[in-house]
Short mmCIF file of C-alpha atoms in Angstrom, two decimals:
data_model
loop_
_atom_site.label_atom_id
_atom_site.label_comp_id
_atom_site.label_asym_id
_atom_site.label_seq_id
_atom_site.Cartn_x
_atom_site.Cartn_y
_atom_site.Cartn_z
CA UNK A 1 58.73 5.63 53.90
CA UNK A 2 58.08 6.92 50.38
CA UNK A 3 58.97 6.15 46.81
CA UNK A 4 60.37 8.17 43.91
CA UNK A 5 59.42 7.55 40.27
CA UNK A 6 62.60 8.26 38.28
CA UNK A 7 63.63 8.28 34.62
CA UNK A 8 67.15 6.99 33.98
CA UNK A 9 68.80 7.25 30.58
CA UNK A 10 70.54 4.07 29.40
CA UNK A 11 72.59 2.85 26.46
CA UNK A 12 75.09 5.76 26.29
CA UNK A 13 78.80 6.09 27.17
CA UNK A 14 78.50 9.45 28.92
CA UNK A 15 76.97 9.78 32.40
CA UNK A 16 73.24 9.05 32.14
CA UNK A 17 70.60 11.65 32.74
CA UNK A 18 68.43 11.06 35.79
CA UNK A 19 65.08 12.87 36.14
CA UNK A 20 62.76 12.57 39.12
CA UNK A 21 59.19 12.41 37.87
CA UNK A 22 57.10 12.19 41.03
CA UNK A 23 57.29 11.45 44.75
CA UNK A 24 54.89 8.72 45.84
CA UNK A 25 53.72 8.49 49.41
CA UNK A 26 53.87 5.28 51.40
CA UNK A 27 51.46 2.61 50.20
CA UNK A 28 48.51 1.77 52.38
CA UNK A 29 47.91 -1.41 54.35
CA UNK A 30 46.24 -4.28 52.48
CA UNK A 31 43.87 -4.66 55.38
CA UNK A 32 41.74 -2.15 53.48
CA UNK A 33 41.00 -3.32 49.93
CA UNK A 34 40.60 0.31 48.85
CA UNK A 35 44.36 0.76 49.44
CA UNK A 36 45.30 -1.89 46.87
CA UNK A 37 47.61 -0.40 44.24
CA UNK A 38 47.28 3.04 42.73
CA UNK A 39 44.04 4.97 42.58
CA UNK A 40 42.74 6.47 39.36
CA UNK A 41 43.70 10.00 40.37
CA UNK A 42 47.25 8.90 41.32
CA UNK A 43 47.68 7.04 38.05
CA UNK A 44 46.47 10.08 36.11
CA UNK A 45 49.00 12.29 37.90
CA UNK A 46 51.83 9.87 37.16
CA UNK A 47 50.91 9.60 33.49
CA UNK A 48 50.57 13.37 33.10
CA UNK A 49 53.94 14.13 34.73
CA UNK A 50 55.69 11.30 32.90
CA UNK A 51 54.31 12.55 29.61
CA UNK A 52 55.59 16.08 30.27
CA UNK A 53 59.05 14.79 31.17
CA UNK A 54 59.30 12.59 28.07
CA UNK A 55 58.14 15.44 25.81
CA UNK A 56 60.68 17.81 27.41
CA UNK A 57 63.48 15.34 26.67
CA UNK A 58 62.27 14.94 23.07
CA UNK A 59 62.12 18.73 22.64
CA UNK A 60 65.68 19.15 23.93
CA UNK A 61 67.00 16.50 21.55
CA UNK A 62 65.07 18.04 18.66
CA UNK A 63 66.36 21.54 19.40
CA UNK A 64 69.95 20.40 18.82
CA UNK A 65 69.23 19.91 15.12
CA UNK A 66 70.07 22.89 12.92
CA UNK A 67 68.23 23.26 9.60
CA UNK A 68 69.88 24.63 6.48
CA UNK A 69 68.55 27.80 4.94
CA UNK A 70 66.08 27.05 2.16
CA UNK A 71 67.18 30.23 0.37
CA UNK A 72 70.99 30.14 0.37
CA UNK A 73 71.81 26.76 1.93
CA UNK A 74 73.90 28.06 4.83
CA UNK A 75 73.52 26.83 8.40
CA UNK A 76 70.95 28.62 10.55
CA UNK A 77 71.32 29.91 14.12
CA UNK A 78 68.76 30.09 16.91
CA UNK A 79 66.65 33.24 16.68
CA UNK A 80 64.31 32.74 19.64
CA UNK A 81 62.22 30.11 21.41
CA UNK A 82 58.50 29.53 21.13
CA UNK A 83 56.30 27.54 23.50
CA UNK A 84 53.74 25.25 21.87
CA UNK A 85 50.87 23.64 23.76
CA UNK A 86 49.94 20.24 22.36
CA UNK A 87 47.08 18.00 23.52
CA UNK A 88 48.01 14.33 23.96
CA UNK A 89 46.25 11.24 25.28
CA UNK A 90 47.94 11.77 28.66
CA UNK A 91 47.24 15.44 29.02
CA UNK A 92 48.39 18.72 27.46
CA UNK A 93 52.14 19.21 27.28
CA UNK A 94 54.27 22.31 26.66
CA UNK A 95 56.78 21.91 23.81
CA UNK A 96 59.57 24.51 23.79
CA UNK A 97 61.12 24.69 20.34
CA UNK A 98 63.53 27.15 18.72
CA UNK A 99 63.06 29.30 15.64
CA UNK A 100 66.04 29.85 13.38
CA UNK A 101 67.48 32.61 11.21
CA UNK A 102 70.11 32.33 8.49
CA UNK A 103 73.27 34.26 9.40
CA UNK A 104 73.98 34.98 5.73
CA UNK A 105 70.71 36.15 4.15
CA UNK A 106 68.55 36.59 7.26
CA UNK A 107 65.86 34.17 6.06
CA UNK A 108 63.79 32.62 8.86
CA UNK A 109 63.33 28.85 9.30
CA UNK A 110 61.29 26.65 11.62
CA UNK A 111 62.52 23.49 13.33
CA UNK A 112 63.24 20.33 11.39
CA UNK A 113 60.13 18.29 10.51
CA UNK A 114 57.81 20.21 12.87
CA UNK A 115 54.26 20.52 11.63
CA UNK A 116 52.84 24.03 11.59
CA UNK A 117 49.70 24.68 13.64
CA UNK A 118 49.98 21.32 15.39
CA UNK A 119 47.63 21.40 18.39
CA UNK A 120 47.08 17.69 19.11
CA UNK A 121 48.62 14.32 18.36
CA UNK A 122 47.05 12.01 15.74
CA UNK A 123 46.52 9.32 18.38
CA UNK A 124 44.49 11.70 20.53
CA UNK A 125 42.42 12.82 17.53
CA UNK A 126 41.69 9.22 16.58
CA UNK A 127 40.77 8.30 20.15
CA UNK A 128 38.36 11.22 20.45
CA UNK A 129 36.76 10.34 17.12
CA UNK A 130 36.51 6.65 18.07
CA UNK A 131 34.73 7.31 21.36
CA UNK A 132 32.49 9.98 19.82
CA UNK A 133 31.43 7.53 17.12
CA UNK A 134 30.17 5.08 19.75
CA UNK A 135 28.30 7.43 22.10
CA UNK A 136 26.91 10.99 22.23
CA UNK A 137 29.45 13.79 22.29
CA UNK A 138 28.62 14.86 25.84
CA UNK A 139 29.02 11.33 27.20
CA UNK A 140 32.24 10.85 25.21
CA UNK A 141 33.72 14.05 26.65
CA UNK A 142 32.80 12.99 30.19
CA UNK A 143 34.29 9.52 29.70
CA UNK A 144 37.61 10.79 28.36
CA UNK A 145 37.86 13.43 31.06
CA UNK A 146 37.15 10.82 33.73
CA UNK A 147 39.65 8.20 32.58
CA UNK A 148 42.48 10.25 31.06
CA UNK A 149 44.54 13.14 32.46
CA UNK A 150 43.07 15.49 29.86
CA UNK A 151 42.35 19.11 30.66
CA UNK A 152 41.72 20.76 27.29
CA UNK A 153 39.45 20.12 24.33
CA UNK A 154 36.88 18.11 26.24
CA UNK A 155 33.74 20.17 25.71
CA UNK A 156 31.07 18.41 23.61
CA UNK A 157 31.20 21.03 20.87
CA UNK A 158 34.99 20.82 20.62
CA UNK A 159 34.78 17.04 20.52
CA UNK A 160 32.19 17.25 17.76
CA UNK A 161 34.40 19.57 15.72
CA UNK A 162 37.41 17.25 15.99
CA UNK A 163 35.28 14.21 15.11
CA UNK A 164 33.83 15.83 12.00
CA UNK A 165 37.33 16.89 10.94
CA UNK A 166 38.47 13.28 11.19
CA UNK A 167 35.38 12.30 9.19
CA UNK A 168 36.44 14.63 6.37
CA UNK A 169 39.90 13.07 6.32
CA UNK A 170 38.45 9.56 6.20
CA UNK A 171 36.04 10.52 3.43
CA UNK A 172 38.88 11.68 1.20
CA UNK A 173 41.31 8.89 2.14
CA UNK A 174 42.51 6.45 -0.51
CA UNK A 175 41.77 2.75 -0.27
CA UNK A 176 44.49 0.36 0.89
CA UNK A 177 44.54 -2.52 -1.56
CA UNK A 178 45.31 -6.02 -0.25
CA UNK A 179 48.17 -8.05 -1.68
CA UNK A 180 45.86 -10.81 -2.93
CA UNK A 181 42.81 -10.10 -5.08
CA UNK A 182 39.34 -11.54 -4.48
CA UNK A 183 37.77 -14.03 -6.87
CA UNK A 184 34.17 -13.11 -6.01
CA UNK A 185 32.64 -10.11 -4.21
CA UNK A 186 29.06 -9.55 -3.05
CA UNK A 187 27.70 -6.00 -2.69
CA UNK A 188 24.51 -5.30 -0.74
CA UNK A 189 22.96 -1.83 -0.73
CA UNK A 190 19.98 -0.55 1.24
CA UNK A 191 18.70 2.67 2.81
CA UNK A 192 17.26 3.89 6.09
CA UNK A 193 16.20 7.22 7.55
CA UNK A 194 17.21 9.47 10.44
CA UNK A 195 15.63 12.64 11.80
CA UNK A 196 16.76 15.94 10.33
CA UNK A 197 17.09 19.20 12.27
CA UNK A 198 16.65 21.69 9.42
CA UNK A 199 13.35 23.23 8.34
CA UNK A 200 11.85 21.24 5.51
CA UNK A 201 14.08 18.21 6.23
CA UNK A 202 12.15 16.10 8.67
CA UNK A 203 13.97 12.92 7.64
CA UNK A 204 17.34 12.32 5.98
CA UNK A 205 17.95 9.28 3.81
CA UNK A 206 21.04 7.23 4.68
CA UNK A 207 22.39 4.81 2.08
CA UNK A 208 24.57 2.02 3.40
CA UNK A 209 25.73 -1.45 2.59
CA UNK A 210 28.35 -4.19 2.79
CA UNK A 211 31.09 -5.51 0.56
CA UNK A 212 32.01 -9.15 1.18
CA UNK A 213 34.42 -11.60 -0.39
CA UNK A 214 34.15 -15.36 -0.66
CA UNK A 215 36.91 -15.69 1.96
CA UNK A 216 34.89 -13.73 4.55
CA UNK A 217 36.57 -10.31 4.34
CA UNK A 218 34.04 -7.53 4.86
CA UNK A 219 33.77 -3.75 4.67
CA UNK A 220 30.83 -1.50 5.50
CA UNK A 221 30.08 1.88 3.94
CA UNK A 222 27.45 4.54 4.32
CA UNK A 223 26.60 8.13 3.43
CA UNK A 224 23.74 10.57 3.83
CA UNK A 225 21.94 11.33 0.57
CA UNK A 226 22.56 14.79 -0.95
CA UNK A 227 25.63 15.32 1.25
CA UNK A 228 29.18 15.94 0.03
CA UNK A 229 30.02 12.24 0.21
CA UNK A 230 29.42 10.25 -2.97
CA UNK A 231 28.09 6.81 -2.14
CA UNK A 232 29.32 5.40 -5.47
CA UNK A 233 32.87 6.51 -4.62
CA UNK A 234 32.61 4.77 -1.24
CA UNK A 235 31.47 1.55 -2.94
CA UNK A 236 34.38 1.64 -5.39
CA UNK A 237 36.82 2.30 -2.55
CA UNK A 238 35.37 -0.57 -0.51
CA UNK A 239 35.67 -2.89 -3.51
CA UNK A 240 39.33 -1.95 -3.87
CA UNK A 241 39.89 -2.45 -0.14
CA UNK A 242 38.71 -6.07 -0.28
CA UNK A 243 40.72 -6.89 -3.41
CA UNK A 244 38.66 -6.20 -6.52
CA UNK A 245 40.53 -7.14 -9.71
CA UNK A 246 39.73 -7.16 -13.42
CA UNK A 247 38.52 -10.78 -13.30
CA UNK A 248 36.59 -10.48 -10.01
CA UNK A 249 32.97 -11.64 -10.21
CA UNK A 250 30.63 -9.01 -8.74
CA UNK A 251 27.16 -9.85 -7.40
CA UNK A 252 24.88 -7.08 -6.14
CA UNK A 253 21.65 -7.12 -4.09
CA UNK A 254 19.13 -4.31 -3.59
CA UNK A 255 15.43 -3.91 -2.94
CA UNK A 256 13.10 -2.52 -5.59
CA UNK A 257 14.39 1.06 -5.44
CA UNK A 258 15.58 2.22 -8.86
CA UNK A 259 17.83 4.87 -7.32
CA UNK A 260 19.92 2.25 -5.54
CA UNK A 261 20.25 0.28 -8.78
CA UNK A 262 21.63 3.32 -10.59
CA UNK A 263 24.15 3.85 -7.77
CA UNK A 264 25.45 0.31 -8.19
CA UNK A 265 25.78 0.83 -11.93
CA UNK A 266 27.74 4.02 -11.34
CA UNK A 267 29.98 2.16 -8.87
CA UNK A 268 30.98 -0.38 -11.52
CA UNK A 269 28.49 -3.24 -11.03
CA UNK A 270 27.64 -3.99 -14.65
CA UNK A 271 25.29 -6.93 -14.01
CA UNK A 272 21.75 -6.06 -12.90
CA UNK A 273 21.37 -6.47 -9.12
CA UNK A 274 19.46 -9.44 -7.75
CA UNK A 275 16.14 -8.79 -6.05
CA UNK A 276 16.61 -8.94 -2.31
CA UNK A 277 15.09 -12.01 -0.66
CA UNK A 278 14.80 -10.24 2.72
CA UNK A 279 12.19 -7.78 1.46
CA UNK A 280 10.25 -10.58 -0.30
CA UNK A 281 10.32 -12.72 2.85
CA UNK A 282 8.94 -9.87 4.96
CA UNK A 283 5.96 -9.50 2.61
CA UNK A 284 5.37 -13.25 2.62
CA UNK A 285 5.54 -13.31 6.41
CA UNK A 286 2.76 -10.70 6.60
CA UNK A 287 0.64 -12.83 4.26
CA UNK A 288 1.23 -15.96 6.39
CA UNK A 289 0.24 -14.18 9.59
CA UNK A 290 -2.93 -12.79 8.00
CA UNK A 291 -3.83 -16.21 6.55
CA UNK A 292 -3.45 -17.91 9.92
CA UNK A 293 -5.92 -15.44 11.44
CA UNK A 294 -8.74 -16.02 8.96
CA UNK A 295 -12.15 -16.81 10.36
CA UNK A 296 -13.39 -20.43 10.61
CA UNK A 297 -16.93 -19.75 11.84
CA UNK A 298 -18.51 -21.66 8.92
CA UNK A 299 -17.53 -24.92 7.19
CA UNK A 300 -16.96 -23.08 3.93
CA UNK A 301 -14.55 -20.61 5.51
CA UNK A 302 -12.73 -23.39 7.34
CA UNK A 303 -12.16 -25.21 4.05
CA UNK A 304 -11.11 -22.00 2.30
CA UNK A 305 -8.68 -21.10 5.09
CA UNK A 306 -7.01 -24.53 4.83
CA UNK A 307 -6.55 -24.07 1.09
CA UNK A 308 -5.27 -20.46 1.45
CA UNK A 309 -2.72 -21.37 4.15
CA UNK A 310 -1.39 -24.16 1.94
CA UNK A 311 -1.26 -21.88 -1.12
CA UNK A 312 0.57 -19.12 0.77
CA UNK A 313 3.15 -21.66 1.89
CA UNK A 314 3.41 -22.91 -1.71
CA UNK A 315 3.83 -19.29 -2.83
CA UNK A 316 6.79 -18.97 -0.46
CA UNK A 317 8.45 -22.09 -1.86
CA UNK A 318 7.97 -21.07 -5.48
CA UNK A 319 9.45 -17.62 -4.99
CA UNK A 320 12.30 -19.15 -2.96
CA UNK A 321 13.08 -21.36 -5.97
CA UNK A 322 12.86 -18.43 -8.40
CA UNK A 323 9.63 -19.49 -10.13
CA UNK A 324 7.92 -16.14 -10.66
CA UNK A 325 5.29 -17.37 -13.17
CA UNK A 326 4.19 -20.23 -10.91
CA UNK A 327 3.98 -17.78 -8.00
CA UNK A 328 1.60 -15.60 -10.02
CA UNK A 329 -0.63 -18.64 -10.64
CA UNK A 330 -0.71 -19.34 -6.91
CA UNK A 331 -1.77 -15.76 -6.23
CA UNK A 332 -4.61 -16.10 -8.73
CA UNK A 333 -5.76 -19.31 -7.04
CA UNK A 334 -5.88 -17.57 -3.65
CA UNK A 335 -7.91 -14.69 -5.06
CA UNK A 336 -10.57 -17.08 -6.36
CA UNK A 337 -11.50 -18.25 -2.84
CA UNK A 338 -11.18 -14.94 -1.04
CA UNK A 339 -14.84 -14.10 -1.71
CA UNK A 340 -15.81 -16.65 0.98
CA UNK A 341 -14.61 -14.20 3.65
CA UNK A 342 -16.62 -11.28 2.37
CA UNK A 343 -18.40 -9.64 5.28
CA UNK A 344 -16.07 -11.23 7.84
CA UNK A 345 -16.65 -9.79 11.30
CA UNK A 346 -14.14 -8.88 13.99
CA UNK A 347 -14.19 -9.11 17.78
CA UNK A 348 -13.19 -5.46 18.30
CA UNK A 349 -14.72 -2.54 16.50
CA UNK A 350 -11.36 -0.92 15.76
CA UNK A 351 -9.68 -4.09 14.46
CA UNK A 352 -9.15 -4.81 10.76
CA UNK A 353 -10.54 -8.15 9.46
CA UNK A 354 -7.89 -10.77 8.72
CA UNK A 355 -9.22 -11.18 5.20
CA UNK A 356 -8.54 -7.51 4.47
CA UNK A 357 -5.02 -7.84 5.94
CA UNK A 358 -4.41 -10.88 3.75
CA UNK A 359 -5.69 -9.07 0.68
CA UNK A 360 -3.32 -6.15 1.30
CA UNK A 361 -0.37 -8.47 1.96
CA UNK A 362 -1.00 -10.46 -1.23
CA UNK A 363 -1.34 -7.24 -3.19
CA UNK A 364 2.08 -6.14 -1.91
CA UNK A 365 3.59 -9.48 -2.92
CA UNK A 366 2.00 -9.25 -6.37
CA UNK A 367 3.20 -5.68 -6.81
CA UNK A 368 6.76 -6.66 -5.89
CA UNK A 369 6.71 -9.66 -8.24
CA UNK A 370 5.45 -7.56 -11.14
CA UNK A 371 8.25 -5.01 -10.75
CA UNK A 372 11.07 -7.37 -9.77
CA UNK A 373 10.27 -10.62 -11.60
CA UNK A 374 13.20 -10.21 -13.99
CA UNK A 375 15.59 -9.94 -11.04
CA UNK A 376 14.44 -13.05 -9.19
CA UNK A 377 16.89 -15.95 -8.98
CA UNK A 378 16.88 -19.42 -7.48
CA UNK A 379 17.54 -18.38 -3.90
CA UNK A 380 17.41 -21.96 -2.66
CA UNK A 381 20.27 -22.92 -4.97
CA UNK A 382 22.38 -19.98 -3.79
CA UNK A 383 21.62 -20.82 -0.17
CA UNK A 384 22.69 -24.43 -0.58
CA UNK A 385 25.90 -23.25 -2.24
CA UNK A 386 26.69 -21.04 0.76
CA UNK A 387 26.16 -17.80 -1.17
CA UNK A 388 24.38 -14.63 -0.17
CA UNK A 389 20.63 -14.61 -0.89
CA UNK A 390 19.64 -11.11 0.21
CA UNK A 391 20.44 -7.97 2.17
CA UNK A 392 19.52 -9.27 5.60
CA UNK A 393 23.10 -8.58 6.69
CA UNK A 394 22.62 -4.99 5.55
CA UNK A 395 19.57 -4.68 7.78
CA UNK A 396 21.85 -5.61 10.68
CA UNK A 397 24.42 -3.13 9.40
CA UNK A 398 21.80 -0.36 9.42
CA UNK A 399 21.01 -1.26 13.01
CA UNK A 400 24.51 -1.12 14.46
CA UNK A 401 25.91 1.49 12.07
CA UNK A 402 23.09 4.07 12.04
CA UNK A 403 20.20 3.30 14.36
CA UNK A 404 22.11 2.66 17.59
CA UNK A 405 23.92 5.99 17.42
CA UNK A 406 21.50 8.18 15.48
CA UNK A 407 17.99 6.79 15.75
CA UNK A 408 16.86 4.30 18.37
CA UNK A 409 18.86 4.81 21.54
CA UNK A 410 19.49 8.51 20.94
CA UNK A 411 16.36 10.46 20.05
CA UNK A 412 18.14 13.38 18.41
CA UNK A 413 18.03 15.31 15.18
CA UNK A 414 20.92 15.73 12.78
CA UNK A 415 22.26 18.13 10.23
CA UNK A 416 23.10 16.58 6.88
CA UNK A 417 26.83 17.32 7.16
CA UNK A 418 27.14 16.27 10.81
CA UNK A 419 25.40 12.95 10.27
CA UNK A 420 27.36 12.19 7.11
CA UNK A 421 30.81 12.85 8.57
CA UNK A 422 30.02 11.00 11.81
CA UNK A 423 28.89 8.06 9.68
CA UNK A 424 32.30 8.02 7.98
CA UNK A 425 33.95 7.75 11.39
CA UNK A 426 31.62 4.92 12.45
CA UNK A 427 32.36 3.01 9.25
CA UNK A 428 36.09 3.45 9.86
CA UNK A 429 35.70 2.16 13.43
CA UNK A 430 33.95 -1.02 12.31
CA UNK A 431 36.34 -1.50 9.38
CA UNK A 432 39.40 -1.05 11.58
CA UNK A 433 40.62 1.90 9.49
CA UNK A 434 40.81 4.50 12.28
CA UNK A 435 44.50 4.21 12.98
CA UNK A 436 46.59 1.26 14.19
CA UNK A 437 45.52 -0.73 17.20
CA UNK A 438 41.87 0.36 17.23
CA UNK A 439 40.55 -2.99 16.00
CA UNK A 440 38.75 -4.54 13.06
CA UNK A 441 35.40 -6.17 13.83
CA UNK A 442 35.17 -7.99 10.50
CA UNK A 443 38.02 -10.50 10.49
CA UNK A 444 38.06 -12.84 7.46
CA UNK A 445 36.52 -16.17 8.46
CA UNK A 446 35.10 -18.96 6.30
CA UNK A 447 31.36 -19.48 5.87
CA UNK A 448 30.32 -16.06 7.16
CA UNK A 449 27.18 -15.94 5.00
CA UNK A 450 24.82 -17.15 7.72
CA UNK A 451 26.48 -15.46 10.69
CA UNK A 452 25.01 -12.44 12.41
CA UNK A 453 26.93 -9.16 12.03
CA UNK A 454 29.14 -8.17 14.93
CA UNK A 455 28.09 -5.10 16.91
CA UNK A 456 29.78 -2.65 19.18
#
C-alpha cells in the first residue's frame, strides 16, 4: 500500500486541476522508532517537488497576462519563451515565462511585473544572510545544505557575496519611524577592535552602541572605522527608528575618547556626553584589588593599609556621587601614606609589588578625573531614578555583536569592507529588521536599565 501527495485546485466553477506531486511508499512499522513519520531526506524531496509544482502553476497563470506596448500602447503577442532558474528556500525552481512583441511597431516587452536578472527570492537571500551573520560562512553553507533542499549557491564564497550584498542594502535603507515618539532617549557609544587581514592593518576599530528609550525600546548599531558606512548616519537612523522628535531629551554616554564625542555631536547630540561610569568603575576596581594586597609585615604598614583601603572605598563613593573635587582630596591623602610601602618585597621574583600596582591604578584614576571631571554627574541619583549610568550595556553589545562572530570564538582576520557589511547584517538580525518573521531580540519592556542584554 502506498500514498500519493496531490494538489487539488478549489474555489472555482470549472473542473478543478489535479496534480500529483509525489508517490510515497508504505509507512514503516512503529515497532522501530526510526520509522516514525517522514525522514529528513523524504521531507526535503516533498518540499522540493511541491515547490516546483506551485511555481509551475504560478508561471502558467502569469503567462496569461498580456502587457501593452510601452511605445504605441497596442496589445502584445507572445514572441518566445525563456526559462529562468530561481533559487528559493525549498530548492531551485525553473520558471518558464514568455517574451512579447508588439504586432504594430515590433517593440519587445517582458512579462508583467517580472524583475530583470532575478536569481533568488528575497526570503532566501534574507535567510542566507541571517544564518551567515550568526556563524562562519562555511558552517552556514553546510547547515543550509543539510536542512533545506538547496542545490545551488551554497559555497562559502557565494554565501559571503550574498551576505555582503544584503549588508549594502541594509546600510542604505531608510529608518522606519514609529507612530508614537519617545520622550527621552539614551545613546551609548563605545569602540572595540578586530583583527585585520591587510598589510599595515593589524587591527580594525569597530564603533558600536545602543539607542534606548524610557519605555524599553532598543536598537543597536555598529560600523568599522574608515569604511564606507558613516557611524553618525547610523546613530541618526537609530534615533529615528525609536521615535526621536523635536522635543525628545537626548542623553549620551562615552568614555574619554574625543573622537567618539565628536561623532555624537555630528549625530545631533547637542549636550556634552556624560562620562561613562563603567570605565571609572574598572579603574577603581583595580585600585581596590591592589590595596587589598598591600603588605602588612610591620605595624606601620598594617595601619597604612587599613587607612588606604578605607580611602579607596571612600574614593569610590565620592566619584559615584559626582564629587570630583572631594575625590581628588582623597587621592592626595592616599599618596601621603604610600611612602610606608617603599621597598616592599614580593614572594616571587617576577611579581610586581602591590604598592606599585596601587600607585599605577591610582594614577589612572587621577588621569581620568583630570580629563573627565567636567563630565561627571551624580551617578547614584541617576541609578536610584532608574536611569542609565554608563555604557556597561554597550560592553555586552560589543560581546554579542562583534566578539562572538569576529573575535573570540572565531580566530579570523577581516577586510574592512567585509567586516563592516557583515556587521550591518548582524545589527539588523538583533534589531529584527532583516525581513518579516525573523525576530526582534529587543522587545520594549519596562525597567530594562539593569537587565543584561539578550544574546544569540
